[in-house]
Amino acid sequence: MEQLSPAYFSAIATQTGNIAAFLGGFAATYLATLLTLTKPSRIASITIGCAAIAAICFIISVAAATTLVAMLHPEAPAHIADNGVLLPRVLMALPFALGMCALLGSIGASGWLRSRRTGWTTSIAAGIGLVAILPLIVG
């Protein structure tokens, strides 16, 4: 991985943590709504499973981003600053990307709970969203 300046990397971690916290809260609320309103079915299980994966991934990403910000702070204690950033960096980035994909998958599948037409609409919208964000989160 390319070596980034601590200030730049801290800014990225802060922004990623903020976005992950927002999306994690959304995914958890969405999951709770699905659990209370959805009748048991295969598509409901897929939708609920994707929402749960998204919520958990965003929680992991927030925790890793917070750890990175603490480690990269200029006044961090030596025992915190000396820890390697590779693991928190990976635990911030990979779950964030997986959470985005899972949340889009859940949104795409959710329309099928209502009707075939709504299912196609949500699936196409989620597919477009996935095509739009993949180059951003992979690059």
Short mmCIF file of N, CA and C in Angstrom, two decimals:
data_model
loop_
_atom_site.label_atom_id
_atom_site.label_comp_id
_atom_site.label_asym_id
_atom_site.label_seq_id
_atom_site.Cartn_x
_atom_site.Cartn_y
_atom_site.Cartn_z
N MET A 1 0.83 -1.19 0.00
CA MET A 1 0.00 0.00 0.00
C MET A 1 0.87 1.25 0.00
N GLU A 2 0.38 2.27 -0.66
CA GLU A 2 1.10 3.53 -0.74
C GLU A 2 1.13 4.22 0.62
N GLN A 3 2.27 4.81 0.94
CA GLN A 3 2.42 5.53 2.20
C GLN A 3 1.75 6.90 2.09
N LEU A 4 0.80 7.17 2.96
CA LEU A 4 0.10 8.45 2.96
C LEU A 4 0.54 9.26 4.18
N SER A 5 0.48 10.59 4.04
CA SER A 5 0.82 11.41 5.20
C SER A 5 -0.22 11.19 6.29
N PRO A 6 0.20 11.25 7.55
CA PRO A 6 -0.75 11.04 8.65
C PRO A 6 -1.94 12.00 8.63
N ALA A 7 -1.70 13.26 8.28
CA ALA A 7 -2.80 14.24 8.26
C ALA A 7 -3.82 13.90 7.18
N TYR A 8 -3.32 13.55 6.00
CA TYR A 8 -4.21 13.18 4.89
C TYR A 8 -4.99 11.92 5.24
N PHE A 9 -4.28 10.93 5.76
CA PHE A 9 -4.92 9.66 6.09
C PHE A 9 -5.93 9.82 7.22
N SER A 10 -5.62 10.67 8.17
CA SER A 10 -6.55 10.94 9.27
C SER A 10 -7.83 11.59 8.75
N ALA A 11 -7.69 12.49 7.78
CA ALA A 11 -8.87 13.14 7.17
C ALA A 11 -9.73 12.11 6.43
N ILE A 12 -9.09 11.20 5.71
CA ILE A 12 -9.83 10.14 5.02
C ILE A 12 -10.55 9.25 6.03
N ALA A 13 -9.86 8.86 7.09
CA ALA A 13 -10.46 8.00 8.11
C ALA A 13 -11.63 8.70 8.79
N THR A 14 -11.50 9.99 9.04
CA THR A 14 -12.59 10.74 9.67
C THR A 14 -13.81 10.76 8.77
N GLN A 15 -13.61 11.07 7.51
CA GLN A 15 -14.73 11.13 6.57
C GLN A 15 -15.36 9.75 6.38
N THR A 16 -14.55 8.73 6.23
CA THR A 16 -15.08 7.37 6.07
C THR A 16 -15.85 6.96 7.31
N GLY A 17 -15.33 7.28 8.48
CA GLY A 17 -16.04 6.96 9.72
C GLY A 17 -17.38 7.66 9.81
N ASN A 18 -17.43 8.93 9.41
CA ASN A 18 -18.70 9.67 9.44
C ASN A 18 -19.72 9.06 8.49
N ILE A 19 -19.30 8.75 7.28
CA ILE A 19 -20.21 8.16 6.30
C ILE A 19 -20.66 6.78 6.76
N ALA A 20 -19.73 5.98 7.26
CA ALA A 20 -20.07 4.64 7.73
C ALA A 20 -21.03 4.69 8.92
N ALA A 21 -20.85 5.67 9.80
CA ALA A 21 -21.77 5.80 10.94
C ALA A 21 -23.18 6.14 10.46
N PHE A 22 -23.27 7.05 9.52
CA PHE A 22 -24.58 7.42 8.97
C PHE A 22 -25.23 6.22 8.28
N LEU A 23 -24.48 5.57 7.39
CA LEU A 23 -25.05 4.43 6.66
C LEU A 23 -25.32 3.24 7.57
N GLY A 24 -24.50 3.06 8.60
CA GLY A 24 -24.74 1.99 9.56
C GLY A 24 -26.02 2.22 10.34
N GLY A 25 -26.27 3.46 10.72
CA GLY A 25 -27.52 3.78 11.40
C GLY A 25 -28.72 3.56 10.49
N PHE A 26 -28.57 3.96 9.24
CA PHE A 26 -29.64 3.74 8.26
C PHE A 26 -29.88 2.24 8.08
N ALA A 27 -28.81 1.47 7.90
CA ALA A 27 -28.94 0.03 7.68
C ALA A 27 -29.57 -0.66 8.88
N ALA A 28 -29.19 -0.26 10.09
CA ALA A 28 -29.77 -0.87 11.29
C ALA A 28 -31.25 -0.53 11.43
N THR A 29 -31.63 0.70 11.13
CA THR A 29 -33.04 1.10 11.18
C THR A 29 -33.83 0.37 10.11
N TYR A 30 -33.27 0.29 8.94
CA TYR A 30 -33.88 -0.43 7.82
C TYR A 30 -34.06 -1.90 8.18
N LEU A 31 -33.05 -2.50 8.80
CA LEU A 31 -33.12 -3.89 9.24
C LEU A 31 -34.24 -4.09 10.25
N ALA A 32 -34.32 -3.22 11.23
CA ALA A 32 -35.37 -3.33 12.25
C ALA A 32 -36.76 -3.22 11.62
N THR A 33 -36.90 -2.32 10.66
CA THR A 33 -38.19 -2.17 9.98
C THR A 33 -38.53 -3.44 9.21
N LEU A 34 -37.56 -3.99 8.50
CA LEU A 34 -37.80 -5.22 7.75
C LEU A 34 -38.19 -6.37 8.67
N LEU A 35 -37.54 -6.45 9.82
CA LEU A 35 -37.83 -7.54 10.76
C LEU A 35 -39.25 -7.45 11.32
N THR A 36 -39.77 -6.25 11.47
CA THR A 36 -41.10 -6.11 12.06
C THR A 36 -42.22 -6.11 11.02
N LEU A 37 -41.93 -5.73 9.79
CA LEU A 37 -43.00 -5.57 8.81
C LEU A 37 -43.06 -6.66 7.74
N THR A 38 -42.04 -7.45 7.60
CA THR A 38 -41.96 -8.39 6.51
C THR A 38 -42.50 -9.77 6.89
N LYS A 39 -43.29 -10.33 5.95
CA LYS A 39 -43.75 -11.70 6.11
C LYS A 39 -42.62 -12.64 5.71
N PRO A 40 -42.48 -13.78 6.38
CA PRO A 40 -41.39 -14.70 6.05
C PRO A 40 -41.48 -15.18 4.59
N SER A 41 -40.39 -15.06 3.88
CA SER A 41 -40.25 -15.57 2.52
C SER A 41 -38.77 -15.61 2.18
N ARG A 42 -38.46 -16.25 1.08
CA ARG A 42 -37.06 -16.35 0.67
C ARG A 42 -36.48 -14.96 0.38
N ILE A 43 -37.22 -14.14 -0.37
CA ILE A 43 -36.73 -12.81 -0.71
C ILE A 43 -36.62 -11.93 0.54
N ALA A 44 -37.53 -12.13 1.49
CA ALA A 44 -37.43 -11.37 2.75
C ALA A 44 -36.16 -11.76 3.50
N SER A 45 -35.83 -13.03 3.50
CA SER A 45 -34.60 -13.48 4.16
C SER A 45 -33.36 -12.88 3.50
N ILE A 46 -33.37 -12.82 2.17
CA ILE A 46 -32.24 -12.22 1.45
C ILE A 46 -32.12 -10.74 1.78
N THR A 47 -33.25 -10.04 1.76
CA THR A 47 -33.26 -8.61 2.04
C THR A 47 -32.79 -8.33 3.46
N ILE A 48 -33.31 -9.09 4.41
CA ILE A 48 -32.92 -8.93 5.82
C ILE A 48 -31.45 -9.29 6.02
N GLY A 49 -31.00 -10.36 5.40
CA GLY A 49 -29.60 -10.77 5.52
C GLY A 49 -28.64 -9.72 4.99
N CYS A 50 -28.96 -9.15 3.83
CA CYS A 50 -28.11 -8.10 3.26
C CYS A 50 -28.10 -6.85 4.15
N ALA A 51 -29.25 -6.49 4.70
CA ALA A 51 -29.31 -5.33 5.60
C ALA A 51 -28.48 -5.58 6.86
N ALA A 52 -28.54 -6.79 7.39
CA ALA A 52 -27.75 -7.13 8.59
C ALA A 52 -26.26 -7.09 8.29
N ILE A 53 -25.86 -7.64 7.15
CA ILE A 53 -24.45 -7.61 6.76
C ILE A 53 -23.99 -6.17 6.62
N ALA A 54 -24.81 -5.32 5.98
CA ALA A 54 -24.45 -3.91 5.81
C ALA A 54 -24.27 -3.23 7.15
N ALA A 55 -25.21 -3.41 8.06
CA ALA A 55 -25.13 -2.76 9.37
C ALA A 55 -23.86 -3.19 10.12
N ILE A 56 -23.56 -4.47 10.11
CA ILE A 56 -22.38 -4.98 10.82
C ILE A 56 -21.10 -4.47 10.17
N CYS A 57 -21.06 -4.48 8.84
CA CYS A 57 -19.86 -3.98 8.15
C CYS A 57 -19.61 -2.51 8.46
N PHE A 58 -20.66 -1.71 8.48
CA PHE A 58 -20.47 -0.30 8.78
C PHE A 58 -20.04 -0.08 10.22
N ILE A 59 -20.51 -0.90 11.14
CA ILE A 59 -20.06 -0.81 12.54
C ILE A 59 -18.56 -1.10 12.63
N ILE A 60 -18.11 -2.14 11.95
CA ILE A 60 -16.68 -2.48 11.95
C ILE A 60 -15.87 -1.34 11.34
N SER A 61 -16.36 -0.79 10.24
CA SER A 61 -15.67 0.31 9.56
C SER A 61 -15.55 1.54 10.46
N VAL A 62 -16.61 1.87 11.19
CA VAL A 62 -16.57 3.02 12.10
C VAL A 62 -15.54 2.79 13.21
N ALA A 63 -15.54 1.60 13.77
CA ALA A 63 -14.58 1.31 14.84
C ALA A 63 -13.14 1.40 14.34
N ALA A 64 -12.89 0.88 13.15
CA ALA A 64 -11.54 0.93 12.59
C ALA A 64 -11.14 2.36 12.25
N ALA A 65 -12.08 3.14 11.71
CA ALA A 65 -11.78 4.53 11.38
C ALA A 65 -11.46 5.33 12.64
N THR A 66 -12.20 5.08 13.70
CA THR A 66 -11.95 5.76 14.97
C THR A 66 -10.56 5.39 15.51
N THR A 67 -10.21 4.13 15.40
CA THR A 67 -8.89 3.67 15.83
C THR A 67 -7.79 4.36 15.02
N LEU A 68 -8.00 4.46 13.71
CA LEU A 68 -7.01 5.12 12.86
C LEU A 68 -6.83 6.60 13.22
N VAL A 69 -7.93 7.29 13.43
CA VAL A 69 -7.84 8.70 13.79
C VAL A 69 -7.07 8.86 15.10
N ALA A 70 -7.34 7.99 16.06
CA ALA A 70 -6.63 8.05 17.35
C ALA A 70 -5.14 7.75 17.17
N MET A 71 -4.82 6.77 16.34
CA MET A 71 -3.42 6.39 16.13
C MET A 71 -2.64 7.47 15.39
N LEU A 72 -3.30 8.17 14.49
CA LEU A 72 -2.61 9.16 13.65
C LEU A 72 -2.57 10.56 14.25
N HIS A 73 -3.22 10.74 15.37
CA HIS A 73 -3.22 12.07 16.00
C HIS A 73 -1.79 12.42 16.42
N PRO A 74 -1.37 13.66 16.17
CA PRO A 74 0.00 14.04 16.49
C PRO A 74 0.35 13.92 17.97
N GLU A 75 -0.62 14.01 18.83
CA GLU A 75 -0.35 13.92 20.26
C GLU A 75 -0.75 12.57 20.87
N ALA A 76 -0.88 11.57 20.02
CA ALA A 76 -1.24 10.24 20.50
C ALA A 76 -0.12 9.67 21.37
N PRO A 77 -0.48 8.99 22.46
CA PRO A 77 0.54 8.34 23.28
C PRO A 77 1.35 7.34 22.44
N ALA A 78 2.59 7.16 22.81
CA ALA A 78 3.50 6.31 22.03
C ALA A 78 2.96 4.90 21.83
N HIS A 79 2.36 4.31 22.89
CA HIS A 79 1.88 2.93 22.76
C HIS A 79 0.71 2.81 21.78
N ILE A 80 0.01 3.91 21.50
CA ILE A 80 -1.08 3.91 20.51
C ILE A 80 -0.53 4.26 19.13
N ALA A 81 0.31 5.26 19.06
CA ALA A 81 0.85 5.72 17.79
C ALA A 81 1.78 4.70 17.14
N ASP A 82 2.42 3.86 17.95
CA ASP A 82 3.39 2.89 17.42
C ASP A 82 2.74 1.64 16.84
N ASN A 83 1.45 1.46 17.07
CA ASN A 83 0.78 0.30 16.48
C ASN A 83 0.70 0.48 14.97
N GLY A 84 0.81 -0.61 14.24
CA GLY A 84 0.73 -0.52 12.78
C GLY A 84 -0.66 -0.14 12.32
N VAL A 85 -0.72 0.58 11.20
CA VAL A 85 -2.00 1.04 10.68
C VAL A 85 -2.60 0.08 9.65
N LEU A 86 -1.90 -0.97 9.29
CA LEU A 86 -2.38 -1.86 8.24
C LEU A 86 -3.71 -2.52 8.61
N LEU A 87 -3.79 -3.14 9.77
CA LEU A 87 -5.02 -3.83 10.15
C LEU A 87 -6.21 -2.88 10.27
N PRO A 88 -6.09 -1.76 10.99
CA PRO A 88 -7.24 -0.84 11.03
C PRO A 88 -7.59 -0.28 9.65
N ARG A 89 -6.59 -0.07 8.81
CA ARG A 89 -6.86 0.44 7.46
C ARG A 89 -7.67 -0.58 6.66
N VAL A 90 -7.29 -1.84 6.74
CA VAL A 90 -8.03 -2.89 6.03
C VAL A 90 -9.42 -3.05 6.63
N LEU A 91 -9.52 -3.00 7.97
CA LEU A 91 -10.82 -3.15 8.63
C LEU A 91 -11.72 -1.93 8.47
N MET A 92 -11.17 -0.84 7.99
CA MET A 92 -11.99 0.31 7.65
C MET A 92 -12.48 0.19 6.20
N ALA A 93 -11.58 -0.13 5.30
CA ALA A 93 -11.89 -0.08 3.87
C ALA A 93 -12.72 -1.27 3.38
N LEU A 94 -12.33 -2.48 3.70
CA LEU A 94 -13.04 -3.65 3.16
C LEU A 94 -14.48 -3.77 3.67
N PRO A 95 -14.71 -3.65 4.98
CA PRO A 95 -16.10 -3.69 5.43
C PRO A 95 -16.94 -2.53 4.90
N PHE A 96 -16.31 -1.36 4.71
CA PHE A 96 -17.04 -0.24 4.15
C PHE A 96 -17.53 -0.59 2.74
N ALA A 97 -16.64 -1.13 1.92
CA ALA A 97 -17.01 -1.51 0.55
C ALA A 97 -18.06 -2.61 0.55
N LEU A 98 -17.88 -3.62 1.40
CA LEU A 98 -18.86 -4.71 1.49
C LEU A 98 -20.20 -4.19 2.01
N GLY A 99 -20.16 -3.28 2.97
CA GLY A 99 -21.39 -2.70 3.50
C GLY A 99 -22.17 -1.94 2.44
N MET A 100 -21.45 -1.18 1.60
CA MET A 100 -22.11 -0.46 0.51
C MET A 100 -22.79 -1.44 -0.44
N CYS A 101 -22.08 -2.49 -0.80
CA CYS A 101 -22.65 -3.49 -1.73
C CYS A 101 -23.83 -4.22 -1.09
N ALA A 102 -23.72 -4.58 0.17
CA ALA A 102 -24.81 -5.28 0.85
C ALA A 102 -26.04 -4.39 1.01
N LEU A 103 -25.82 -3.12 1.33
CA LEU A 103 -26.95 -2.20 1.46
C LEU A 103 -27.66 -2.02 0.12
N LEU A 104 -26.89 -1.86 -0.95
CA LEU A 104 -27.51 -1.77 -2.27
C LEU A 104 -28.22 -3.07 -2.64
N GLY A 105 -27.65 -4.20 -2.26
CA GLY A 105 -28.31 -5.48 -2.52
C GLY A 105 -29.63 -5.60 -1.78
N SER A 106 -29.64 -5.15 -0.55
CA SER A 106 -30.87 -5.19 0.24
C SER A 106 -31.93 -4.27 -0.34
N ILE A 107 -31.52 -3.08 -0.74
CA ILE A 107 -32.46 -2.14 -1.35
C ILE A 107 -32.99 -2.71 -2.66
N GLY A 108 -32.09 -3.30 -3.45
CA GLY A 108 -32.51 -3.90 -4.71
C GLY A 108 -33.50 -5.04 -4.53
N ALA A 109 -33.27 -5.86 -3.52
CA ALA A 109 -34.16 -7.00 -3.26
C ALA A 109 -35.47 -6.58 -2.60
N SER A 110 -35.48 -5.46 -1.91
CA SER A 110 -36.65 -5.08 -1.12
C SER A 110 -37.91 -4.87 -1.96
N GLY A 111 -37.76 -4.38 -3.15
CA GLY A 111 -38.93 -4.13 -3.99
C GLY A 111 -39.70 -5.38 -4.34
N TRP A 112 -39.01 -6.51 -4.39
CA TRP A 112 -39.66 -7.78 -4.72
C TRP A 112 -40.62 -8.22 -3.63
N LEU A 113 -40.48 -7.66 -2.43
CA LEU A 113 -41.43 -7.96 -1.35
C LEU A 113 -42.80 -7.37 -1.65
N ARG A 114 -42.83 -6.35 -2.48
CA ARG A 114 -44.08 -5.65 -2.78
C ARG A 114 -44.73 -6.14 -4.06
N SER A 115 -43.97 -6.10 -5.17
CA SER A 115 -44.52 -6.54 -6.45
C SER A 115 -43.38 -6.75 -7.44
N ARG A 116 -43.73 -7.37 -8.55
CA ARG A 116 -42.74 -7.62 -9.60
C ARG A 116 -42.25 -6.29 -10.19
N ARG A 117 -43.16 -5.37 -10.44
CA ARG A 117 -42.79 -4.08 -11.02
C ARG A 117 -41.88 -3.28 -10.08
N THR A 118 -42.24 -3.25 -8.81
CA THR A 118 -41.40 -2.56 -7.83
C THR A 118 -40.06 -3.26 -7.69
N GLY A 119 -40.08 -4.57 -7.76
CA GLY A 119 -38.84 -5.35 -7.70
C GLY A 119 -37.88 -5.00 -8.82
N TRP A 120 -38.40 -4.91 -10.02
CA TRP A 120 -37.55 -4.52 -11.15
C TRP A 120 -37.01 -3.10 -10.96
N THR A 121 -37.87 -2.21 -10.49
CA THR A 121 -37.44 -0.82 -10.28
C THR A 121 -36.31 -0.73 -9.26
N THR A 122 -36.48 -1.38 -8.12
CA THR A 122 -35.45 -1.30 -7.08
C THR A 122 -34.19 -2.05 -7.49
N SER A 123 -34.33 -3.15 -8.21
CA SER A 123 -33.16 -3.90 -8.66
C SER A 123 -32.35 -3.10 -9.67
N ILE A 124 -33.03 -2.47 -10.61
CA ILE A 124 -32.33 -1.66 -11.61
C ILE A 124 -31.66 -0.46 -10.94
N ALA A 125 -32.38 0.20 -10.03
CA ALA A 125 -31.79 1.34 -9.33
C ALA A 125 -30.56 0.93 -8.52
N ALA A 126 -30.64 -0.19 -7.82
CA ALA A 126 -29.51 -0.68 -7.03
C ALA A 126 -28.35 -1.07 -7.95
N GLY A 127 -28.65 -1.67 -9.09
CA GLY A 127 -27.61 -2.03 -10.05
C GLY A 127 -26.89 -0.81 -10.58
N ILE A 128 -27.64 0.24 -10.90
CA ILE A 128 -27.02 1.48 -11.36
C ILE A 128 -26.16 2.07 -10.25
N GLY A 129 -26.67 2.05 -9.02
CA GLY A 129 -25.88 2.54 -7.89
C GLY A 129 -24.59 1.75 -7.71
N LEU A 130 -24.67 0.45 -7.85
CA LEU A 130 -23.49 -0.40 -7.71
C LEU A 130 -22.46 -0.10 -8.79
N VAL A 131 -22.92 0.04 -10.03
CA VAL A 131 -22.01 0.37 -11.13
C VAL A 131 -21.37 1.74 -10.90
N ALA A 132 -22.11 2.66 -10.32
CA ALA A 132 -21.60 4.00 -10.07
C ALA A 132 -20.57 4.02 -8.94
N ILE A 133 -20.78 3.25 -7.87
CA ILE A 133 -19.88 3.34 -6.72
C ILE A 133 -18.70 2.39 -6.79
N LEU A 134 -18.79 1.30 -7.53
CA LEU A 134 -17.68 0.35 -7.54
C LEU A 134 -16.35 0.98 -7.95
N PRO A 135 -16.29 1.76 -9.02
CA PRO A 135 -15.01 2.38 -9.35
C PRO A 135 -14.50 3.33 -8.25
N LEU A 136 -15.42 3.91 -7.51
CA LEU A 136 -15.03 4.86 -6.46
C LEU A 136 -14.47 4.14 -5.24
N ILE A 137 -15.08 3.01 -4.86
CA ILE A 137 -14.62 2.32 -3.64
C ILE A 137 -13.48 1.36 -3.92
N VAL A 138 -13.34 0.90 -5.16
CA VAL A 138 -12.23 0.00 -5.49
C VAL A 138 -10.97 0.81 -5.78
N GLY A 139 -11.15 1.94 -6.42
CA GLY A 139 -9.98 2.78 -6.80
C GLY A 139 -9.49 3.52 -5.63
#
